[in-house]
DNA sequence: TTGGTATTGATAATCATTTTCAATAGCAGT
DNA sequence: ACTGCTATTGAAAATGATTATCAATACCAA
């Protein structure tokens, strides 16, 4: 995805395309990891020493509002973020290790189907307009189990 | 569920049964709401003016460790809690209104079945030992939709 | 009743995220 | 390219939820 595409997306909603935003997006695009705001910030410091943590948060906010970013609450008050790319359109879910914080993605067709159905049901039954959902398993990952 | 039952559960793990803990449990039992730590604290202040917020957090911690409490992250850093009662053994899920914070419970048999299957799959496929899960929909509730 | 120790509550500390605000930089219009 | 408007930026302070500290208290086994 060429960056002028992102530029246009920002411009299209009256937002400006700036150097910090480009740096943040490049990082998010290039990584397949789920990163916290601070991880993103620290990673960017190397190539963009002037960037501020505040700006990271603000850009993540904008991306979330635009619907391009997925916020994953860890339950500790910290959140991790992942870009929603075309290839991940089929929503995937998460395994969160409560020991080391590692997040493992997985996809399950059955689940995705079920969620689509559930969305409809909830809309008609509870008058609830779904904007997002979280489906996460918490537990101990293989790595941490072997460590004890 | 008589309170000596709870007393025994605490004692059984080397914990003590105290007045603050009884007050907190009585509140959690009597309400059907999902409450935040601060809501619990403020509610208890009326009948137990000496109670401290710290104690509320600690008791919630113990209950969660014992497996009797469900922690629901709101995505804002705040958590809400609900007691796991016998009648809710069939795990239910949540609709969280991102506007007013309201949480609506719902149960879906299909979902519960699917989750049980998924737990098994994840264990064998990813070596992940599941301790808990969250299945939540975020959106705008009926009430808030009508307000605009 | 007593002694050991878990628990308590007030206070201070953390940690992630937001707010504030003056300086800067995009960019639309010329 | 120049200008002016205003969105954006980064530093610092503020907020809000949760956790750590610590001396005093209260369970409860013996």
Tab-separated table of C-alpha atoms (C1' of nucleotides) in Angstrom:
chain	number	residue	atom	x	y	z
A	1	UNK	CA	0.000	0.000	0.000
A	2	UNK	CA	1.781	3.152	-1.220
A	3	UNK	CA	1.864	5.996	1.231
A	4	UNK	CA	0.078	8.511	-1.003
A	5	UNK	CA	-2.912	6.315	-0.392
A	6	UNK	CA	-2.698	6.983	3.299
A	7	UNK	CA	-2.079	10.609	2.604
A	8	UNK	CA	-5.330	10.796	0.703
A	9	UNK	CA	-7.217	9.038	3.416
A	10	UNK	CA	-6.097	11.647	5.893
A	11	UNK	CA	-6.708	14.543	3.587
A	12	UNK	CA	-10.123	13.193	2.711
A	13	UNK	CA	-11.369	13.843	6.216
A	14	UNK	CA	-9.767	17.245	6.634
A	15	UNK	CA	-6.716	15.923	8.414
A	16	UNK	CA	-3.166	16.725	7.422
A	17	UNK	CA	-0.492	14.376	6.249
A	18	UNK	CA	2.545	14.959	8.403
A	19	UNK	CA	5.992	13.476	8.948
A	20	UNK	CA	5.161	11.962	12.348
A	21	UNK	CA	2.034	10.336	10.978
A	22	UNK	CA	3.941	8.900	8.061
A	23	UNK	CA	6.583	7.477	10.379
A	24	UNK	CA	3.973	5.894	12.625
A	25	UNK	CA	2.113	4.382	9.707
A	26	UNK	CA	5.268	3.053	8.108
A	27	UNK	CA	6.096	1.302	11.336
A	28	UNK	CA	2.622	-0.132	11.753
A	29	UNK	CA	2.597	-1.318	8.161
A	30	UNK	CA	6.021	-2.905	8.330
A	31	UNK	CA	5.447	-4.797	11.530
A	32	UNK	CA	3.175	-7.726	12.019
A	33	UNK	CA	3.306	-7.340	15.770
A	34	UNK	CA	0.787	-5.859	18.110
A	35	UNK	CA	2.438	-2.880	19.695
A	36	UNK	CA	1.634	-0.658	22.629
A	37	UNK	CA	1.824	3.114	22.287
A	38	UNK	CA	5.091	3.146	24.178
A	39	UNK	CA	6.590	0.395	22.063
A	40	UNK	CA	5.731	2.340	18.948
A	41	UNK	CA	7.186	5.477	20.456
A	42	UNK	CA	10.443	3.836	21.495
A	43	UNK	CA	10.826	2.139	18.167
A	44	UNK	CA	10.363	5.409	16.312
A	45	UNK	CA	12.811	7.321	18.485
A	46	UNK	CA	15.714	5.711	16.624
A	47	UNK	CA	14.725	7.023	13.230
A	48	UNK	CA	12.756	10.063	14.385
A	49	UNK	CA	14.299	11.382	17.588
A	50	UNK	CA	11.993	14.395	17.766
A	51	UNK	CA	8.756	12.467	17.911
A	52	UNK	CA	6.599	12.738	21.014
A	53	UNK	CA	4.617	10.063	22.787
A	54	UNK	CA	1.609	12.351	22.745
A	55	UNK	CA	1.667	12.395	18.975
A	56	UNK	CA	1.729	8.622	18.880
A	57	UNK	CA	-1.404	8.492	20.980
A	58	UNK	CA	-3.093	11.125	18.889
A	59	UNK	CA	-2.294	9.396	15.624
A	60	UNK	CA	-3.517	6.068	16.974
A	61	UNK	CA	-6.723	7.823	17.961
A	62	UNK	CA	-7.235	9.179	14.480
A	63	UNK	CA	-6.536	5.811	12.896
A	64	UNK	CA	-9.012	4.169	15.228
A	65	UNK	CA	-11.661	6.728	14.387
A	66	UNK	CA	-11.014	6.130	10.710
A	67	UNK	CA	-11.560	2.455	11.327
A	68	UNK	CA	-8.090	1.355	10.319
A	69	UNK	CA	-6.853	0.400	13.735
A	70	UNK	CA	-7.792	-2.275	16.203
A	71	UNK	CA	-7.328	-1.528	19.886
A	72	UNK	CA	-6.743	-4.574	22.047
A	73	UNK	CA	-7.165	-4.047	25.797
A	74	UNK	CA	-4.811	-6.208	27.839
A	75	UNK	CA	-6.914	-5.986	30.976
A	76	UNK	CA	-4.081	-4.275	32.813
A	77	UNK	CA	-5.010	-0.834	31.568
A	78	UNK	CA	-2.530	-1.090	28.733
A	79	UNK	CA	-3.666	-1.395	25.155
A	80	UNK	CA	-2.018	-2.855	22.094
A	81	UNK	CA	-2.735	-1.802	18.557
A	82	UNK	CA	-2.770	-3.439	15.182
A	83	UNK	CA	-3.436	-2.017	11.770
A	84	UNK	CA	-6.400	-3.453	9.949
A	85	UNK	CA	-5.104	-4.388	6.531
A	86	UNK	CA	-6.990	-5.763	3.556
A	87	UNK	CA	-5.643	-9.227	4.193
A	88	UNK	CA	-6.916	-9.214	7.749
A	89	UNK	CA	-10.405	-8.256	6.690
A	90	UNK	CA	-11.482	-11.661	7.858
A	91	UNK	CA	-11.335	-10.685	11.492
A	92	UNK	CA	-8.983	-12.728	13.566
A	93	UNK	CA	-8.898	-13.261	17.282
A	94	UNK	CA	-6.317	-13.242	19.998
A	95	UNK	CA	-4.611	-15.439	22.505
A	96	UNK	CA	-3.146	-13.281	25.221
A	97	UNK	CA	-0.525	-14.706	27.545
A	98	UNK	CA	-1.104	-13.272	30.996
A	99	UNK	CA	2.464	-14.104	31.946
A	100	UNK	CA	4.552	-12.440	29.237
A	101	UNK	CA	1.965	-10.329	27.417
A	102	UNK	CA	2.599	-12.093	24.130
A	103	UNK	CA	-0.338	-12.006	21.733
A	104	UNK	CA	-0.950	-14.800	19.272
A	105	UNK	CA	-3.317	-14.323	16.374
A	106	UNK	CA	-5.536	-16.993	15.091
A	107	UNK	CA	-8.407	-17.213	12.692
A	108	UNK	CA	-11.304	-19.534	12.772
A	109	UNK	CA	-13.874	-19.568	10.042
A	110	UNK	CA	-16.624	-20.895	12.245
A	111	UNK	CA	-16.080	-18.097	14.704
A	112	UNK	CA	-16.131	-15.413	12.069
A	113	UNK	CA	-19.405	-16.753	10.735
A	114	UNK	CA	-20.900	-16.917	14.187
A	115	UNK	CA	-19.925	-13.351	14.944
A	116	UNK	CA	-21.592	-12.105	11.790
A	117	UNK	CA	-24.777	-13.852	12.807
A	118	UNK	CA	-24.516	-12.569	16.360
A	119	UNK	CA	-24.166	-9.004	15.132
A	120	UNK	CA	-27.488	-9.275	13.351
A	121	UNK	CA	-29.220	-10.890	16.288
A	122	UNK	CA	-27.988	-8.285	18.713
A	123	UNK	CA	-29.091	-5.490	16.475
A	124	UNK	CA	-32.659	-6.689	16.211
A	125	UNK	CA	-33.018	-8.155	19.678
A	126	UNK	CA	-31.336	-5.485	21.810
A	127	UNK	CA	-31.376	-2.540	19.455
A	128	UNK	CA	-27.617	-2.464	19.847
A	129	UNK	CA	-25.565	-1.032	17.009
A	130	UNK	CA	-22.279	-2.948	16.911
A	131	UNK	CA	-19.179	-0.982	16.030
A	132	UNK	CA	-16.535	-3.430	17.143
A	133	UNK	CA	-15.936	-6.559	19.087
A	134	UNK	CA	-13.284	-8.351	21.030
A	135	UNK	CA	-12.859	-12.045	21.183
A	136	UNK	CA	-9.902	-12.960	23.283
A	137	UNK	CA	-8.625	-15.913	25.186
A	138	UNK	CA	-6.396	-15.393	28.177
A	139	UNK	CA	-3.971	-18.022	29.410
A	140	UNK	CA	-0.406	-19.197	29.604
A	141	UNK	CA	1.498	-19.597	26.363
A	142	UNK	CA	3.619	-22.613	25.513
A	143	UNK	CA	6.817	-20.698	26.126
A	144	UNK	CA	5.869	-19.626	29.624
A	145	UNK	CA	4.557	-23.057	30.585
A	146	UNK	CA	7.966	-24.566	29.898
A	147	UNK	CA	9.723	-21.977	32.012
A	148	UNK	CA	8.432	-23.045	35.370
B	1	UNK	CA	-26.050	-18.567	49.167
B	2	UNK	CA	-25.557	-18.128	52.934
B	3	UNK	CA	-22.524	-16.144	53.947
B	4	UNK	CA	-20.920	-18.920	56.011
B	5	UNK	CA	-20.398	-20.555	52.673
B	6	UNK	CA	-18.266	-17.663	51.565
B	7	UNK	CA	-16.544	-17.648	54.905
B	8	UNK	CA	-15.509	-21.232	54.394
B	9	UNK	CA	-14.272	-20.546	50.911
B	10	UNK	CA	-11.967	-17.864	52.239
B	11	UNK	CA	-10.828	-19.898	55.200
B	12	UNK	CA	-10.227	-22.886	52.991
B	13	UNK	CA	-7.388	-21.132	51.244
B	14	UNK	CA	-5.806	-19.632	54.325
B	15	UNK	CA	-7.576	-16.297	53.953
B	16	UNK	CA	-9.529	-14.641	56.690
B	17	UNK	CA	-13.183	-13.746	56.766
B	18	UNK	CA	-13.493	-10.091	57.660
B	19	UNK	CA	-16.157	-7.420	57.943
B	20	UNK	CA	-15.037	-5.495	54.823
B	21	UNK	CA	-14.997	-8.669	52.764
B	22	UNK	CA	-18.461	-9.600	53.941
B	23	UNK	CA	-19.759	-6.150	53.064
B	24	UNK	CA	-18.233	-6.304	49.591
B	25	UNK	CA	-19.604	-9.753	48.933
B	26	UNK	CA	-23.060	-8.861	50.176
B	27	UNK	CA	-23.118	-5.969	47.762
B	28	UNK	CA	-21.889	-8.052	44.839
B	29	UNK	CA	-24.421	-10.760	45.622
B	30	UNK	CA	-27.341	-8.403	45.990
B	31	UNK	CA	-26.718	-6.475	42.803
B	32	UNK	CA	-27.150	-7.749	39.324
B	33	UNK	CA	-25.111	-4.884	37.926
B	34	UNK	CA	-21.550	-4.815	36.748
B	35	UNK	CA	-19.758	-2.409	39.016
B	36	UNK	CA	-16.394	-0.706	38.931
B	37	UNK	CA	-14.157	-0.703	41.998
B	38	UNK	CA	-15.064	2.896	42.689
B	39	UNK	CA	-18.775	2.255	42.327
B	40	UNK	CA	-18.513	-0.562	44.828
B	41	UNK	CA	-16.518	1.648	47.153
B	42	UNK	CA	-18.935	4.549	46.986
B	43	UNK	CA	-21.915	2.291	47.447
B	44	UNK	CA	-20.384	0.711	50.541
B	45	UNK	CA	-19.442	4.015	52.133
B	46	UNK	CA	-23.081	4.552	53.159
B	47	UNK	CA	-23.313	1.425	55.246
B	48	UNK	CA	-19.627	1.041	56.062
B	49	UNK	CA	-18.061	4.503	56.294
B	50	UNK	CA	-14.672	3.197	57.362
B	51	UNK	CA	-14.027	1.044	54.326
B	52	UNK	CA	-11.113	1.897	52.064
B	53	UNK	CA	-10.881	1.789	48.305
B	54	UNK	CA	-7.672	-0.200	48.598
B	55	UNK	CA	-9.522	-2.945	50.399
B	56	UNK	CA	-12.109	-3.094	47.660
B	57	UNK	CA	-9.378	-3.662	45.083
B	58	UNK	CA	-7.691	-6.278	47.219
B	59	UNK	CA	-10.892	-8.193	47.836
B	60	UNK	CA	-11.753	-8.122	44.151
B	61	UNK	CA	-8.278	-9.489	43.475
B	62	UNK	CA	-8.787	-12.368	45.865
B	63	UNK	CA	-12.184	-13.177	44.424
B	64	UNK	CA	-10.756	-13.160	40.922
B	65	UNK	CA	-7.950	-15.487	41.964
B	66	UNK	CA	-10.486	-17.801	43.549
B	67	UNK	CA	-12.339	-17.833	40.265
B	68	UNK	CA	-15.522	-16.269	41.560
B	69	UNK	CA	-15.178	-12.945	39.841
B	70	UNK	CA	-15.235	-11.842	36.261
B	71	UNK	CA	-13.216	-8.777	35.305
B	72	UNK	CA	-14.541	-6.890	32.297
B	73	UNK	CA	-12.140	-4.361	30.733
B	74	UNK	CA	-13.936	-1.368	29.290
B	75	UNK	CA	-11.058	-0.449	26.991
B	76	UNK	CA	-10.663	2.886	28.761
B	77	UNK	CA	-8.419	1.464	31.463
B	78	UNK	CA	-11.362	0.999	33.777
B	79	UNK	CA	-12.659	-2.424	34.685
B	80	UNK	CA	-16.050	-3.627	35.815
B	81	UNK	CA	-16.651	-6.685	37.904
B	82	UNK	CA	-19.374	-9.274	38.239
B	83	UNK	CA	-19.704	-12.182	40.575
B	84	UNK	CA	-19.849	-15.588	38.945
B	85	UNK	CA	-22.896	-17.266	40.434
B	86	UNK	CA	-24.161	-20.774	39.937
B	87	UNK	CA	-26.929	-19.575	37.684
B	88	UNK	CA	-24.420	-17.862	35.413
B	89	UNK	CA	-22.359	-20.986	35.055
B	90	UNK	CA	-23.395	-20.999	31.438
B	91	UNK	CA	-20.999	-18.226	30.556
B	92	UNK	CA	-22.650	-15.159	29.163
B	93	UNK	CA	-21.222	-12.395	27.073
B	94	UNK	CA	-21.393	-8.658	27.020
B	95	UNK	CA	-22.609	-5.770	24.976
B	96	UNK	CA	-20.720	-2.687	26.016
B	97	UNK	CA	-22.016	0.731	25.075
B	98	UNK	CA	-19.055	2.928	24.275
B	99	UNK	CA	-21.191	6.003	24.834
B	100	UNK	CA	-22.624	5.519	28.303
B	101	UNK	CA	-20.640	2.523	29.585
B	102	UNK	CA	-23.762	0.448	30.055
B	103	UNK	CA	-23.193	-3.292	29.895
B	104	UNK	CA	-25.863	-5.666	28.686
B	105	UNK	CA	-25.564	-9.377	29.309
B	106	UNK	CA	-26.673	-11.932	26.874
B	107	UNK	CA	-26.317	-15.649	26.493
B	108	UNK	CA	-26.090	-17.644	23.358
B	109	UNK	CA	-25.920	-21.382	23.449
B	110	UNK	CA	-24.157	-21.662	20.125
B	111	UNK	CA	-21.447	-19.334	21.307
B	112	UNK	CA	-20.881	-21.187	24.530
B	113	UNK	CA	-20.500	-24.418	22.622
B	114	UNK	CA	-18.118	-22.852	20.164
B	115	UNK	CA	-15.954	-21.479	22.928
B	116	UNK	CA	-15.630	-24.867	24.526
B	117	UNK	CA	-14.501	-26.319	21.231
B	118	UNK	CA	-12.102	-23.450	20.633
B	119	UNK	CA	-10.496	-23.974	24.026
B	120	UNK	CA	-9.613	-27.512	23.068
B	121	UNK	CA	-8.334	-26.563	19.648
B	122	UNK	CA	-6.142	-23.814	21.011
B	123	UNK	CA	-4.676	-26.089	23.609
B	124	UNK	CA	-3.559	-28.707	21.124
B	125	UNK	CA	-2.746	-26.400	18.235
B	126	UNK	CA	-0.891	-23.590	19.974
B	127	UNK	CA	0.028	-25.248	23.254
B	128	UNK	CA	-1.896	-22.468	24.925
B	129	UNK	CA	-3.425	-23.164	28.321
B	130	UNK	CA	-6.650	-21.156	28.559
B	131	UNK	CA	-7.513	-19.675	31.917
B	132	UNK	CA	-10.170	-17.204	30.866
B	133	UNK	CA	-11.739	-15.489	27.935
B	134	UNK	CA	-13.566	-12.368	26.953
B	135	UNK	CA	-16.200	-12.134	24.338
B	136	UNK	CA	-17.542	-8.657	24.042
B	137	UNK	CA	-19.316	-6.529	21.530
B	138	UNK	CA	-18.809	-2.802	21.558
B	139	UNK	CA	-21.295	-0.395	20.126
B	140	UNK	CA	-24.038	2.112	20.786
B	141	UNK	CA	-26.971	0.997	22.883
B	142	UNK	CA	-30.589	1.673	21.993
B	143	UNK	CA	-30.879	4.394	24.593
B	144	UNK	CA	-27.889	6.357	23.315
B	145	UNK	CA	-28.952	6.011	19.686
B	146	UNK	CA	-32.229	7.756	20.428
B	147	UNK	CA	-30.483	10.612	22.166
B	148	UNK	CA	-28.851	12.091	19.136
C	1	DT	C1'	-6.320	-15.224	76.499
C	2	DT	C1'	-2.535	-14.887	73.634
C	3	DG	C1'	0.613	-14.652	69.872
C	4	DG	C1'	1.558	-14.832	65.057
C	5	DT	C1'	0.291	-12.950	60.914
C	6	DA	C1'	-3.248	-11.571	57.370
C	7	DT	C1'	-5.737	-7.650	56.686
C	8	DT	C1'	-6.849	-2.902	56.905
C	9	DG	C1'	-6.942	2.057	55.559
C	10	DA	C1'	-4.413	6.340	54.690
C	11	DT	C1'	-0.978	7.987	51.924
C	12	DA	C1'	2.180	7.977	48.390
C	13	DA	C1'	3.708	5.942	44.164
C	14	DT	C1'	2.942	3.968	39.326
C	15	DC	C1'	1.478	3.628	34.858
C	16	DA	C1'	-1.112	4.535	30.785
C	17	DT	C1'	-3.436	7.988	28.719
C	18	DT	C1'	-5.209	13.083	28.227
C	19	DT	C1'	-5.074	17.881	28.543
C	20	DT	C1'	-2.930	22.329	27.999
C	21	DC	C1'	-0.536	25.623	25.446
C	22	DA	C1'	2.728	28.111	22.831
C	23	DA	C1'	5.383	27.166	18.695
C	24	DT	C1'	5.390	25.016	14.219
C	25	DA	C1'	4.124	23.373	9.766
C	26	DG	C1'	0.397	21.785	6.076
C	27	DC	C1'	-1.890	23.411	2.509
C	28	DA	C1'	-5.662	26.197	0.145
C	29	DG	C1'	-5.964	30.329	-2.163
C	30	DT	C1'	-3.634	33.865	-4.293
D	1	DA	C1'	6.600	31.206	-4.247
D	2	DC	C1'	3.957	33.873	-0.634
D	3	DT	C1'	0.394	34.405	2.855
D	4	DG	C1'	-2.766	33.340	6.296
D	5	DC	C1'	-5.517	30.181	8.594
D	6	DT	C1'	-5.661	26.469	11.534
D	7	DA	C1'	-4.453	21.498	12.385
D	8	DT	C1'	-0.673	19.448	14.413
D	9	DT	C1'	3.237	19.019	17.320
D	10	DG	C1'	6.040	18.147	21.599
D	11	DA	C1'	7.007	19.275	26.475
D	12	DA	C1'	5.112	19.439	30.696
D	13	DA	C1'	1.477	19.012	33.776
D	14	DA	C1'	-2.915	16.772	34.871
D	15	DT	C1'	-5.942	12.915	35.252
D	16	DG	C1'	-7.783	8.456	36.576
D	17	DA	C1'	-7.361	3.743	37.682
D	18	DT	C1'	-4.729	0.694	40.118
D	19	DT	C1'	-0.763	-0.814	43.243
D	20	DA	C1'	2.856	-0.469	46.849
D	21	DT	C1'	4.131	0.976	51.564
D	22	DC	C1'	3.633	0.748	56.349
D	23	DA	C1'	2.157	1.106	60.991
D	24	DA	C1'	-2.025	-0.198	63.410
D	25	DT	C1'	-5.614	-3.560	63.866
D	26	DA	C1'	-8.286	-7.761	64.071
D	27	DC	C1'	-8.704	-12.946	62.861
D	28	DC	C1'	-8.336	-17.191	64.699
D	29	DA	C1'	-5.584	-21.439	65.988
D	30	DA	C1'	-3.760	-23.157	70.000
